[in-house]
Amino acid sequence: MELAPGLRRIGNDIIAVHLIVTDDGMTLVDTGLPGHYNDLKKELAGMGRPLSDIKGIVLTHGDSDHTGFAERLREELGIPVYVGAGDAARAMGEKPPSPPKDRRRLGPVLGFFAYAIRKGGVRMPAVKEVVPVSDGEVLELPGAPVIIAMPGHSPGSVAIHVPAVRAVFVGDELTTRSVLTGEAGPQPAPFTDDQAESSVSLEKLATLDVDFVIPGHGPAWTKGAPALVTAYREAEKRG
């Protein structure tokens, strides 16, 4: 689905994968679940673009619902998989810490896990080889993604700023619809390792001039980054 010229989404508000599309190739941001691989191929077929136009994968973090088909694509195309240095081991299969006991409602939780199972989330292959990245790097990929370190959800979480499409991808540093409660609007994401650190990291978004702030779960935010930070802070106060 096209969100804007040069920016496309695969998946839905539960779990999504995004494509940065240029004449010189494409950059994939996160790789969802294994079953999203077939959705990617359908999207590319509809665009008239071959799989080989994808020049690299950039992960917002190393959790398995973001690395889904990264290894398959890396093997098939021989392309790099970039991830924040602090999450390299996680993307390569290291087990994350036990998640905190976040609030949850049965309906949204069942919906999340049912969707994950349909998309092959029972067995999640680790990435065998990654390229660690750090704050401030500009990657030599279509769209020239800029890495912004955003530790909190995980040690190596990053935001990926792509000025070419006026978007920033924030992974699970925040959510706009909780997969555990169904609550809508900018808010802390479930399963965060260090919420206090995540809250501090969020301030890095406040000055970005973008049309889209895109989380790993939930719809894209289109009211500007400063307004998103304000809404997030209000959600924090409500608990």
JSON list of C-alpha atoms in Angstrom, two decimals:
[
{"chain": "A", "resi": 1, "resn": "MET", "atom": "CA", "xyz": [0.00, 0.00, 0.00]},
{"chain": "A", "resi": 2, "resn": "GLU", "atom": "CA", "xyz": [1.37, 3.41, -0.93]},
{"chain": "A", "resi": 3, "resn": "LEU", "atom": "CA", "xyz": [1.47, 5.87, 1.98]},
{"chain": "A", "resi": 4, "resn": "ALA", "atom": "CA", "xyz": [3.18, 8.59, -0.07]},
{"chain": "A", "resi": 5, "resn": "PRO", "atom": "CA", "xyz": [5.35, 8.72, -3.20]},
{"chain": "A", "resi": 6, "resn": "GLY", "atom": "CA", "xyz": [8.37, 6.55, -2.45]},
{"chain": "A", "resi": 7, "resn": "LEU", "atom": "CA", "xyz": [6.90, 5.10, 0.75]},
{"chain": "A", "resi": 8, "resn": "ARG", "atom": "CA", "xyz": [4.95, 1.86, 0.92]},
{"chain": "A", "resi": 9, "resn": "ARG", "atom": "CA", "xyz": [3.60, -0.36, 3.69]},
{"chain": "A", "resi": 10, "resn": "ILE", "atom": "CA", "xyz": [3.22, -4.14, 3.75]},
{"chain": "A", "resi": 11, "resn": "GLY", "atom": "CA", "xyz": [1.18, -5.78, 6.49]},
{"chain": "A", "resi": 12, "resn": "ASN", "atom": "CA", "xyz": [-1.24, -3.87, 8.73]},
{"chain": "A", "resi": 13, "resn": "ASP", "atom": "CA", "xyz": [-1.53, -1.91, 11.96]},
{"chain": "A", "resi": 14, "resn": "ILE", "atom": "CA", "xyz": [-0.69, -5.03, 13.98]},
{"chain": "A", "resi": 15, "resn": "ILE", "atom": "CA", "xyz": [2.71, -5.63, 12.35]},
{"chain": "A", "resi": 16, "resn": "ALA", "atom": "CA", "xyz": [4.07, -3.77, 9.34]},
{"chain": "A", "resi": 17, "resn": "VAL", "atom": "CA", "xyz": [7.03, -3.72, 6.97]},
{"chain": "A", "resi": 18, "resn": "HIS", "atom": "CA", "xyz": [7.96, -0.61, 4.98]},
{"chain": "A", "resi": 19, "resn": "LEU", "atom": "CA", "xyz": [9.67, 0.05, 1.68]},
{"chain": "A", "resi": 20, "resn": "ILE", "atom": "CA", "xyz": [11.60, 3.14, 0.65]},
{"chain": "A", "resi": 21, "resn": "VAL", "atom": "CA", "xyz": [11.29, 3.21, -3.13]},
{"chain": "A", "resi": 22, "resn": "THR", "atom": "CA", "xyz": [13.63, 5.12, -5.46]},
{"chain": "A", "resi": 23, "resn": "ASP", "atom": "CA", "xyz": [14.58, 4.80, -9.12]},
{"chain": "A", "resi": 24, "resn": "ASP", "atom": "CA", "xyz": [17.94, 3.37, -8.02]},
{"chain": "A", "resi": 25, "resn": "GLY", "atom": "CA", "xyz": [16.51, 0.66, -5.78]},
{"chain": "A", "resi": 26, "resn": "MET", "atom": "CA", "xyz": [14.69, 0.09, -2.52]},
{"chain": "A", "resi": 27, "resn": "THR", "atom": "CA", "xyz": [15.44, -0.07, 1.18]},
{"chain": "A", "resi": 28, "resn": "LEU", "atom": "CA", "xyz": [13.41, -2.33, 3.45]},
{"chain": "A", "resi": 29, "resn": "VAL", "atom": "CA", "xyz": [12.68, -1.14, 6.99]},
{"chain": "A", "resi": 30, "resn": "ASP", "atom": "CA", "xyz": [12.02, -4.10, 9.30]},
{"chain": "A", "resi": 31, "resn": "THR", "atom": "CA", "xyz": [10.90, -7.49, 8.01]},
{"chain": "A", "resi": 32, "resn": "GLY", "atom": "CA", "xyz": [7.91, -8.34, 10.18]},
{"chain": "A", "resi": 33, "resn": "LEU", "atom": "CA", "xyz": [7.09, -12.04, 10.30]},
{"chain": "A", "resi": 34, "resn": "PRO", "atom": "CA", "xyz": [8.15, -14.86, 7.93]},
{"chain": "A", "resi": 35, "resn": "GLY", "atom": "CA", "xyz": [4.76, -14.81, 6.18]},
{"chain": "A", "resi": 36, "resn": "HIS", "atom": "CA", "xyz": [5.22, -11.19, 5.17]},
{"chain": "A", "resi": 37, "resn": "TYR", "atom": "CA", "xyz": [7.76, -12.40, 2.61]},
{"chain": "A", "resi": 38, "resn": "ASN", "atom": "CA", "xyz": [4.94, -13.46, 0.28]},
{"chain": "A", "resi": 39, "resn": "ASP", "atom": "CA", "xyz": [3.16, -10.15, 0.90]},
{"chain": "A", "resi": 40, "resn": "LEU", "atom": "CA", "xyz": [6.37, -8.37, -0.13]},
{"chain": "A", "resi": 41, "resn": "LYS", "atom": "CA", "xyz": [6.55, -10.32, -3.39]},
{"chain": "A", "resi": 42, "resn": "LYS", "atom": "CA", "xyz": [2.91, -9.46, -4.18]},
{"chain": "A", "resi": 43, "resn": "GLU", "atom": "CA", "xyz": [3.56, -5.79, -3.46]},
{"chain": "A", "resi": 44, "resn": "LEU", "atom": "CA", "xyz": [6.59, -5.74, -5.73]},
{"chain": "A", "resi": 45, "resn": "ALA", "atom": "CA", "xyz": [4.73, -7.56, -8.49]},
{"chain": "A", "resi": 46, "resn": "GLY", "atom": "CA", "xyz": [2.03, -4.91, -8.36]},
{"chain": "A", "resi": 47, "resn": "MET", "atom": "CA", "xyz": [4.71, -2.22, -8.66]},
{"chain": "A", "resi": 48, "resn": "GLY", "atom": "CA", "xyz": [6.46, -4.00, -11.52]},
{"chain": "A", "resi": 49, "resn": "ARG", "atom": "CA", "xyz": [9.72, -4.15, -9.55]},
{"chain": "A", "resi": 50, "resn": "PRO", "atom": "CA", "xyz": [11.91, -7.24, -9.03]},
{"chain": "A", "resi": 51, "resn": "LEU", "atom": "CA", "xyz": [12.99, -8.52, -5.63]},
{"chain": "A", "resi": 52, "resn": "SER", "atom": "CA", "xyz": [16.58, -7.75, -6.63]},
{"chain": "A", "resi": 53, "resn": "ASP", "atom": "CA", "xyz": [15.82, -4.02, -6.47]},
{"chain": "A", "resi": 54, "resn": "ILE", "atom": "CA", "xyz": [16.02, -4.29, -2.67]},
{"chain": "A", "resi": 55, "resn": "LYS", "atom": "CA", "xyz": [19.53, -3.16, -1.75]},
{"chain": "A", "resi": 56, "resn": "GLY", "atom": "CA", "xyz": [19.45, -3.51, 2.02]},
{"chain": "A", "resi": 57, "resn": "ILE", "atom": "CA", "xyz": [17.42, -4.08, 5.17]},
{"chain": "A", "resi": 58, "resn": "VAL", "atom": "CA", "xyz": [17.46, -1.73, 8.17]},
{"chain": "A", "resi": 59, "resn": "LEU", "atom": "CA", "xyz": [16.01, -3.04, 11.44]},
{"chain": "A", "resi": 60, "resn": "THR", "atom": "CA", "xyz": [14.66, -0.70, 14.09]},
{"chain": "A", "resi": 61, "resn": "HIS", "atom": "CA", "xyz": [15.63, -3.35, 16.66]},
{"chain": "A", "resi": 62, "resn": "GLY", "atom": "CA", "xyz": [16.32, -7.05, 16.97]},
{"chain": "A", "resi": 63, "resn": "ASP", "atom": "CA", "xyz": [13.00, -8.47, 18.22]},
{"chain": "A", "resi": 64, "resn": "SER", "atom": "CA", "xyz": [11.74, -11.46, 16.27]},
{"chain": "A", "resi": 65, "resn": "ASP", "atom": "CA", "xyz": [8.53, -9.77, 15.06]},
{"chain": "A", "resi": 66, "resn": "HIS", "atom": "CA", "xyz": [10.77, -7.30, 13.20]},
{"chain": "A", "resi": 67, "resn": "THR", "atom": "CA", "xyz": [13.39, -9.71, 11.84]},
{"chain": "A", "resi": 68, "resn": "GLY", "atom": "CA", "xyz": [10.92, -12.24, 10.35]},
{"chain": "A", "resi": 69, "resn": "PHE", "atom": "CA", "xyz": [12.20, -12.81, 6.81]},
{"chain": "A", "resi": 70, "resn": "ALA", "atom": "CA", "xyz": [15.44, -10.82, 7.03]},
{"chain": "A", "resi": 71, "resn": "GLU", "atom": "CA", "xyz": [17.66, -13.90, 6.90]},
{"chain": "A", "resi": 72, "resn": "ARG", "atom": "CA", "xyz": [15.78, -15.37, 3.94]},
{"chain": "A", "resi": 73, "resn": "LEU", "atom": "CA", "xyz": [16.18, -12.16, 1.97]},
{"chain": "A", "resi": 74, "resn": "ARG", "atom": "CA", "xyz": [19.82, -11.76, 3.03]},
{"chain": "A", "resi": 75, "resn": "GLU", "atom": "CA", "xyz": [20.61, -15.25, 1.74]},
{"chain": "A", "resi": 76, "resn": "GLU", "atom": "CA", "xyz": [18.68, -14.86, -1.51]},
{"chain": "A", "resi": 77, "resn": "LEU", "atom": "CA", "xyz": [19.99, -11.42, -2.46]},
{"chain": "A", "resi": 78, "resn": "GLY", "atom": "CA", "xyz": [23.29, -11.21, -0.58]},
{"chain": "A", "resi": 79, "resn": "ILE", "atom": "CA", "xyz": [22.25, -7.84, 0.86]},
{"chain": "A", "resi": 80, "resn": "PRO", "atom": "CA", "xyz": [23.27, -6.34, 4.21]},
{"chain": "A", "resi": 81, "resn": "VAL", "atom": "CA", "xyz": [21.04, -6.32, 7.28]},
{"chain": "A", "resi": 82, "resn": "TYR", "atom": "CA", "xyz": [21.71, -3.26, 9.45]},
{"chain": "A", "resi": 83, "resn": "VAL", "atom": "CA", "xyz": [20.77, -3.13, 13.13]},
{"chain": "A", "resi": 84, "resn": "GLY", "atom": "CA", "xyz": [21.73, -0.99, 16.12]},
{"chain": "A", "resi": 85, "resn": "ALA", "atom": "CA", "xyz": [24.96, -2.30, 17.63]},
{"chain": "A", "resi": 86, "resn": "GLY", "atom": "CA", "xyz": [23.32, -3.00, 20.98]},
{"chain": "A", "resi": 87, "resn": "ASP", "atom": "CA", "xyz": [20.77, -5.28, 19.32]},
{"chain": "A", "resi": 88, "resn": "ALA", "atom": "CA", "xyz": [23.09, -7.24, 17.04]},
{"chain": "A", "resi": 89, "resn": "ALA", "atom": "CA", "xyz": [23.09, -10.28, 19.32]},
{"chain": "A", "resi": 90, "resn": "ARG", "atom": "CA", "xyz": [19.31, -10.13, 19.72]},
{"chain": "A", "resi": 91, "resn": "ALA", "atom": "CA", "xyz": [18.78, -10.07, 15.95]},
{"chain": "A", "resi": 92, "resn": "MET", "atom": "CA", "xyz": [21.11, -13.08, 15.69]},
{"chain": "A", "resi": 93, "resn": "GLY", "atom": "CA", "xyz": [19.03, -15.12, 18.11]},
{"chain": "A", "resi": 94, "resn": "GLU", "atom": "CA", "xyz": [19.98, -14.08, 21.64]},
{"chain": "A", "resi": 95, "resn": "LYS", "atom": "CA", "xyz": [16.96, -14.36, 23.90]},
{"chain": "A", "resi": 96, "resn": "PRO", "atom": "CA", "xyz": [15.72, -10.96, 25.19]},
{"chain": "A", "resi": 97, "resn": "PRO", "atom": "CA", "xyz": [14.97, -10.35, 28.86]},
{"chain": "A", "resi": 98, "resn": "SER", "atom": "CA", "xyz": [11.62, -11.53, 30.24]},
{"chain": "A", "resi": 99, "resn": "PRO", "atom": "CA", "xyz": [9.02, -8.91, 29.26]},
{"chain": "A", "resi": 100, "resn": "PRO", "atom": "CA", "xyz": [7.40, -6.77, 31.96]},
{"chain": "A", "resi": 101, "resn": "LYS", "atom": "CA", "xyz": [3.83, -7.52, 32.99]},
{"chain": "A", "resi": 102, "resn": "ASP", "atom": "CA", "xyz": [2.10, -4.80, 30.99]},
{"chain": "A", "resi": 103, "resn": "ARG", "atom": "CA", "xyz": [-1.62, -4.17, 31.19]},
{"chain": "A", "resi": 104, "resn": "ARG", "atom": "CA", "xyz": [-3.57, -6.22, 28.67]},
{"chain": "A", "resi": 105, "resn": "ARG", "atom": "CA", "xyz": [-7.05, -7.05, 27.42]},
{"chain": "A", "resi": 106, "resn": "LEU", "atom": "CA", "xyz": [-7.95, -10.45, 26.10]},
{"chain": "A", "resi": 107, "resn": "GLY", "atom": "CA", "xyz": [-9.35, -9.38, 22.72]},
{"chain": "A", "resi": 108, "resn": "PRO", "atom": "CA", "xyz": [-6.35, -7.38, 21.46]},
{"chain": "A", "resi": 109, "resn": "VAL", "atom": "CA", "xyz": [-3.89, -9.95, 22.81]},
{"chain": "A", "resi": 110, "resn": "LEU", "atom": "CA", "xyz": [-5.67, -12.80, 21.02]},
{"chain": "A", "resi": 111, "resn": "GLY", "atom": "CA", "xyz": [-5.83, -10.72, 17.84]},
{"chain": "A", "resi": 112, "resn": "PHE", "atom": "CA", "xyz": [-2.09, -10.05, 17.95]},
{"chain": "A", "resi": 113, "resn": "PHE", "atom": "CA", "xyz": [-1.09, -13.67, 18.51]},
{"chain": "A", "resi": 114, "resn": "ALA", "atom": "CA", "xyz": [-3.62, -15.00, 15.99]},
{"chain": "A", "resi": 115, "resn": "TYR", "atom": "CA", "xyz": [-2.19, -12.70, 13.33]},
{"chain": "A", "resi": 116, "resn": "ALA", "atom": "CA", "xyz": [1.36, -13.67, 14.27]},
{"chain": "A", "resi": 117, "resn": "ILE", "atom": "CA", "xyz": [0.55, -17.36, 13.92]},
{"chain": "A", "resi": 118, "resn": "ARG", "atom": "CA", "xyz": [-1.07, -16.81, 10.50]},
{"chain": "A", "resi": 119, "resn": "LYS", "atom": "CA", "xyz": [2.08, -15.05, 9.35]},
{"chain": "A", "resi": 120, "resn": "GLY", "atom": "CA", "xyz": [4.46, -17.78, 10.47]},
{"chain": "A", "resi": 121, "resn": "GLY", "atom": "CA", "xyz": [5.35, -16.34, 13.85]},
{"chain": "A", "resi": 122, "resn": "VAL", "atom": "CA", "xyz": [5.67, -19.74, 15.54]},
{"chain": "A", "resi": 123, "resn": "ARG", "atom": "CA", "xyz": [9.15, -20.28, 14.16]},
{"chain": "A", "resi": 124, "resn": "MET", "atom": "CA", "xyz": [11.29, -17.19, 13.72]},
{"chain": "A", "resi": 125, "resn": "PRO", "atom": "CA", "xyz": [14.67, -17.64, 12.02]},
{"chain": "A", "resi": 126, "resn": "ALA", "atom": "CA", "xyz": [17.51, -15.56, 13.44]},
{"chain": "A", "resi": 127, "resn": "VAL", "atom": "CA", "xyz": [19.69, -13.42, 11.18]},
{"chain": "A", "resi": 128, "resn": "LYS", "atom": "CA", "xyz": [23.06, -15.11, 10.70]},
{"chain": "A", "resi": 129, "resn": "GLU", "atom": "CA", "xyz": [24.99, -11.98, 9.78]},
{"chain": "A", "resi": 130, "resn": "VAL", "atom": "CA", "xyz": [24.30, -8.32, 10.60]},
{"chain": "A", "resi": 131, "resn": "VAL", "atom": "CA", "xyz": [26.02, -4.97, 10.15]},
{"chain": "A", "resi": 132, "resn": "PRO", "atom": "CA", "xyz": [25.99, -2.98, 13.42]},
{"chain": "A", "resi": 133, "resn": "VAL", "atom": "CA", "xyz": [25.19, 0.73, 13.12]},
{"chain": "A", "resi": 134, "resn": "SER", "atom": "CA", "xyz": [25.39, 3.64, 15.53]},
{"chain": "A", "resi": 135, "resn": "ASP", "atom": "CA", "xyz": [23.94, 7.08, 16.10]},
{"chain": "A", "resi": 136, "resn": "GLY", "atom": "CA", "xyz": [24.36, 9.56, 13.26]},
{"chain": "A", "resi": 137, "resn": "GLU", "atom": "CA", "xyz": [25.33, 7.12, 10.53]},
{"chain": "A", "resi": 138, "resn": "VAL", "atom": "CA", "xyz": [23.96, 7.78, 7.06]},
{"chain": "A", "resi": 139, "resn": "LEU", "atom": "CA", "xyz": [23.63, 4.48, 5.25]},
{"chain": "A", "resi": 140, "resn": "GLU", "atom": "CA", "xyz": [24.58, 4.09, 1.60]},
{"chain": "A", "resi": 141, "resn": "LEU", "atom": "CA", "xyz": [21.17, 2.73, 0.67]},
{"chain": "A", "resi": 142, "resn": "PRO", "atom": "CA", "xyz": [18.27, 4.09, -1.39]},
{"chain": "A", "resi": 143, "resn": "GLY", "atom": "CA", "xyz": [16.76, 7.04, 0.46]},
{"chain": "A", "resi": 144, "resn": "ALA", "atom": "CA", "xyz": [19.97, 7.62, 2.48]},
{"chain": "A", "resi": 145, "resn": "PRO", "atom": "CA", "xyz": [18.53, 6.52, 5.86]},
{"chain": "A", "resi": 146, "resn": "VAL", "atom": "CA", "xyz": [19.92, 8.30, 8.92]},
{"chain": "A", "resi": 147, "resn": "ILE", "atom": "CA", "xyz": [20.34, 6.31, 12.15]},
{"chain": "A", "resi": 148, "resn": "ILE", "atom": "CA", "xyz": [19.16, 7.86, 15.43]},
{"chain": "A", "resi": 149, "resn": "ALA", "atom": "CA", "xyz": [20.04, 5.88, 18.55]},
{"chain": "A", "resi": 150, "resn": "MET", "atom": "CA", "xyz": [16.88, 5.32, 20.64]},
{"chain": "A", "resi": 151, "resn": "PRO", "atom": "CA", "xyz": [17.76, 2.95, 23.49]},
{"chain": "A", "resi": 152, "resn": "GLY", "atom": "CA", "xyz": [14.99, 1.94, 25.83]},
{"chain": "A", "resi": 153, "resn": "HIS", "atom": "CA", "xyz": [12.71, -0.58, 24.23]},
{"chain": "A", "resi": 154, "resn": "SER", "atom": "CA", "xyz": [15.91, -2.54, 23.71]},
{"chain": "A", "resi": 155, "resn": "PRO", "atom": "CA", "xyz": [19.56, -1.52, 24.12]},
{"chain": "A", "resi": 156, "resn": "GLY", "atom": "CA", "xyz": [20.13, -1.13, 20.39]},
{"chain": "A", "resi": 157, "resn": "SER", "atom": "CA", "xyz": [16.79, 0.31, 19.30]},
{"chain": "A", "resi": 158, "resn": "VAL", "atom": "CA", "xyz": [17.16, 2.97, 16.62]},
{"chain": "A", "resi": 159, "resn": "ALA", "atom": "CA", "xyz": [14.93, 5.34, 14.76]},
{"chain": "A", "resi": 160, "resn": "ILE", "atom": "CA", "xyz": [15.48, 5.50, 11.00]},
{"chain": "A", "resi": 161, "resn": "HIS", "atom": "CA", "xyz": [15.03, 8.97, 9.55]},
{"chain": "A", "resi": 162, "resn": "VAL", "atom": "CA", "xyz": [14.51, 9.11, 5.79]},
{"chain": "A", "resi": 163, "resn": "PRO", "atom": "CA", "xyz": [14.30, 12.78, 4.74]},
{"chain": "A", "resi": 164, "resn": "ALA", "atom": "CA", "xyz": [13.66, 11.74, 1.13]},
{"chain": "A", "resi": 165, "resn": "VAL", "atom": "CA", "xyz": [10.15, 10.57, 2.09]},
{"chain": "A", "resi": 166, "resn": "ARG", "atom": "CA", "xyz": [9.77, 12.86, 5.13]},
{"chain": "A", "resi": 167, "resn": "ALA", "atom": "CA", "xyz": [9.38, 9.91, 7.46]},
{"chain": "A", "resi": 168, "resn": "VAL", "atom": "CA", "xyz": [10.96, 8.50, 10.59]},
{"chain": "A", "resi": 169, "resn": "PHE", "atom": "CA", "xyz": [10.54, 4.86, 11.60]},
{"chain": "A", "resi": 170, "resn": "VAL", "atom": "CA", "xyz": [10.63, 4.37, 15.36]},
{"chain": "A", "resi": 171, "resn": "GLY", "atom": "CA", "xyz": [10.06, 0.64, 15.76]},
{"chain": "A", "resi": 172, "resn": "ASP", "atom": "CA", "xyz": [8.76, -0.14, 19.25]},
{"chain": "A", "resi": 173, "resn": "GLU", "atom": "CA", "xyz": [10.13, 2.95, 20.95]},
{"chain": "A", "resi": 174, "resn": "LEU", "atom": "CA", "xyz": [6.48, 3.93, 21.01]},
{"chain": "A", "resi": 175, "resn": "THR", "atom": "CA", "xyz": [3.20, 2.63, 19.66]},
{"chain": "A", "resi": 176, "resn": "THR", "atom": "CA", "xyz": [0.09, 4.29, 18.28]},
{"chain": "A", "resi": 177, "resn": "ARG", "atom": "CA", "xyz": [-2.14, 1.32, 19.11]},
{"chain": "A", "resi": 178, "resn": "SER", "atom": "CA", "xyz": [-1.26, -1.09, 21.87]},
{"chain": "A", "resi": 179, "resn": "VAL", "atom": "CA", "xyz": [-1.26, -4.73, 20.80]},
{"chain": "A", "resi": 180, "resn": "LEU", "atom": "CA", "xyz": [-2.11, -5.66, 24.40]},
{"chain": "A", "resi": 181, "resn": "THR", "atom": "CA", "xyz": [-4.95, -3.26, 25.23]},
{"chain": "A", "resi": 182, "resn": "GLY", "atom": "CA", "xyz": [-6.17, -1.90, 21.89]},
{"chain": "A", "resi": 183, "resn": "GLU", "atom": "CA", "xyz": [-5.78, 1.67, 23.16]},
{"chain": "A", "resi": 184, "resn": "ALA", "atom": "CA", "xyz": [-5.12, 4.15, 20.35]},
{"chain": "A", "resi": 185, "resn": "GLY", "atom": "CA", "xyz": [-2.80, 7.14, 20.21]},
{"chain": "A", "resi": 186, "resn": "PRO", "atom": "CA", "xyz": [0.90, 7.67, 20.89]},
{"chain": "A", "resi": 187, "resn": "GLN", "atom": "CA", "xyz": [1.93, 5.83, 24.07]},
{"chain": "A", "resi": 188, "resn": "PRO", "atom": "CA", "xyz": [4.73, 3.71, 25.54]},
{"chain": "A", "resi": 189, "resn": "ALA", "atom": "CA", "xyz": [5.06, 0.37, 23.76]},
{"chain": "A", "resi": 190, "resn": "PRO", "atom": "CA", "xyz": [4.56, -2.94, 25.57]},
{"chain": "A", "resi": 191, "resn": "PHE", "atom": "CA", "xyz": [7.47, -5.27, 26.29]},
{"chain": "A", "resi": 192, "resn": "THR", "atom": "CA", "xyz": [9.93, -2.38, 26.75]},
{"chain": "A", "resi": 193, "resn": "ASP", "atom": "CA", "xyz": [13.18, -3.24, 28.54]},
{"chain": "A", "resi": 194, "resn": "ASP", "atom": "CA", "xyz": [13.73, 0.17, 30.17]},
{"chain": "A", "resi": 195, "resn": "GLN", "atom": "CA", "xyz": [10.78, 2.56, 30.00]},
{"chain": "A", "resi": 196, "resn": "ALA", "atom": "CA", "xyz": [12.61, 5.44, 31.70]},
{"chain": "A", "resi": 197, "resn": "GLU", "atom": "CA", "xyz": [15.39, 5.28, 29.10]},
{"chain": "A", "resi": 198, "resn": "SER", "atom": "CA", "xyz": [12.85, 4.98, 26.30]},
{"chain": "A", "resi": 199, "resn": "SER", "atom": "CA", "xyz": [11.08, 8.11, 27.52]},
{"chain": "A", "resi": 200, "resn": "VAL", "atom": "CA", "xyz": [14.34, 10.07, 27.41]},
{"chain": "A", "resi": 201, "resn": "SER", "atom": "CA", "xyz": [15.12, 8.79, 23.92]},
{"chain": "A", "resi": 202, "resn": "LEU", "atom": "CA", "xyz": [11.77, 10.03, 22.66]},
{"chain": "A", "resi": 203, "resn": "GLU", "atom": "CA", "xyz": [12.94, 13.64, 22.94]},
{"chain": "A", "resi": 204, "resn": "LYS", "atom": "CA", "xyz": [15.21, 13.05, 19.93]},
{"chain": "A", "resi": 205, "resn": "LEU", "atom": "CA", "xyz": [12.11, 13.04, 17.74]},
{"chain": "A", "resi": 206, "resn": "ALA", "atom": "CA", "xyz": [10.76, 16.39, 18.90]},
{"chain": "A", "resi": 207, "resn": "THR", "atom": "CA", "xyz": [12.69, 18.55, 16.42]},
{"chain": "A", "resi": 208, "resn": "LEU", "atom": "CA", "xyz": [12.35, 16.36, 13.33]},
{"chain": "A", "resi": 209, "resn": "ASP", "atom": "CA", "xyz": [10.52, 17.90, 10.38]},
{"chain": "A", "resi": 210, "resn": "VAL", "atom": "CA", "xyz": [8.61, 14.89, 9.05]},
{"chain": "A", "resi": 211, "resn": "ASP", "atom": "CA", "xyz": [5.17, 14.08, 7.69]},
{"chain": "A", "resi": 212, "resn": "PHE", "atom": "CA", "xyz": [5.14, 10.51, 9.02]},
{"chain": "A", "resi": 213, "resn": "VAL", "atom": "CA", "xyz": [6.22, 9.04, 12.34]},
{"chain": "A", "resi": 214, "resn": "ILE", "atom": "CA", "xyz": [5.89, 5.31, 11.77]},
{"chain": "A", "resi": 215, "resn": "PRO", "atom": "CA", "xyz": [5.85, 2.83, 14.67]},
{"chain": "A", "resi": 216, "resn": "GLY", "atom": "CA", "xyz": [6.30, -0.90, 14.41]},
{"chain": "A", "resi": 217, "resn": "HIS", "atom": "CA", "xyz": [2.74, -1.41, 15.63]},
{"chain": "A", "resi": 218, "resn": "GLY", "atom": "CA", "xyz": [-0.19, 0.91, 14.98]},
{"chain": "A", "resi": 219, "resn": "PRO", "atom": "CA", "xyz": [-1.00, 3.44, 12.26]},
{"chain": "A", "resi": 220, "resn": "ALA", "atom": "CA", "xyz": [1.44, 6.10, 11.12]},
{"chain": "A", "resi": 221, "resn": "TRP", "atom": "CA", "xyz": [1.24, 9.42, 12.94]},
{"chain": "A", "resi": 222, "resn": "THR", "atom": "CA", "xyz": [0.75, 12.33, 10.53]},
{"chain": "A", "resi": 223, "resn": "LYS", "atom": "CA", "xyz": [0.32, 15.36, 12.82]},
{"chain": "A", "resi": 224, "resn": "GLY", "atom": "CA", "xyz": [3.99, 16.17, 13.23]},
{"chain": "A", "resi": 225, "resn": "ALA", "atom": "CA", "xyz": [6.69, 14.96, 15.58]},
{"chain": "A", "resi": 226, "resn": "PRO", "atom": "CA", "xyz": [6.28, 17.71, 18.22]},
{"chain": "A", "resi": 227, "resn": "ALA", "atom": "CA", "xyz": [2.56, 16.92, 18.56]},
{"chain": "A", "resi": 228, "resn": "LEU", "atom": "CA", "xyz": [3.38, 13.22, 18.85]},
{"chain": "A", "resi": 229, "resn": "VAL", "atom": "CA", "xyz": [5.79, 13.84, 21.73]},
{"chain": "A", "resi": 230, "resn": "THR", "atom": "CA", "xyz": [3.15, 15.94, 23.49]},
{"chain": "A", "resi": 231, "resn": "ALA", "atom": "CA", "xyz": [0.52, 13.21, 23.08]},
{"chain": "A", "resi": 232, "resn": "TYR", "atom": "CA", "xyz": [2.98, 10.60, 24.30]},
{"chain": "A", "resi": 233, "resn": "ARG", "atom": "CA", "xyz": [3.75, 12.61, 27.43]},
{"chain": "A", "resi": 234, "resn": "GLU", "atom": "CA", "xyz": [0.05, 12.88, 28.19]},
{"chain": "A", "resi": 235, "resn": "ALA", "atom": "CA", "xyz": [-0.30, 9.11, 27.85]},
{"chain": "A", "resi": 236, "resn": "GLU", "atom": "CA", "xyz": [2.65, 8.63, 30.20]},
{"chain": "A", "resi": 237, "resn": "LYS", "atom": "CA", "xyz": [0.93, 10.76, 32.85]},
{"chain": "A", "resi": 238, "resn": "ARG", "atom": "CA", "xyz": [-2.27, 8.72, 32.55]},
{"chain": "A", "resi": 239, "resn": "GLY", "atom": "CA", "xyz": [-0.23, 5.58, 33.13]}
]
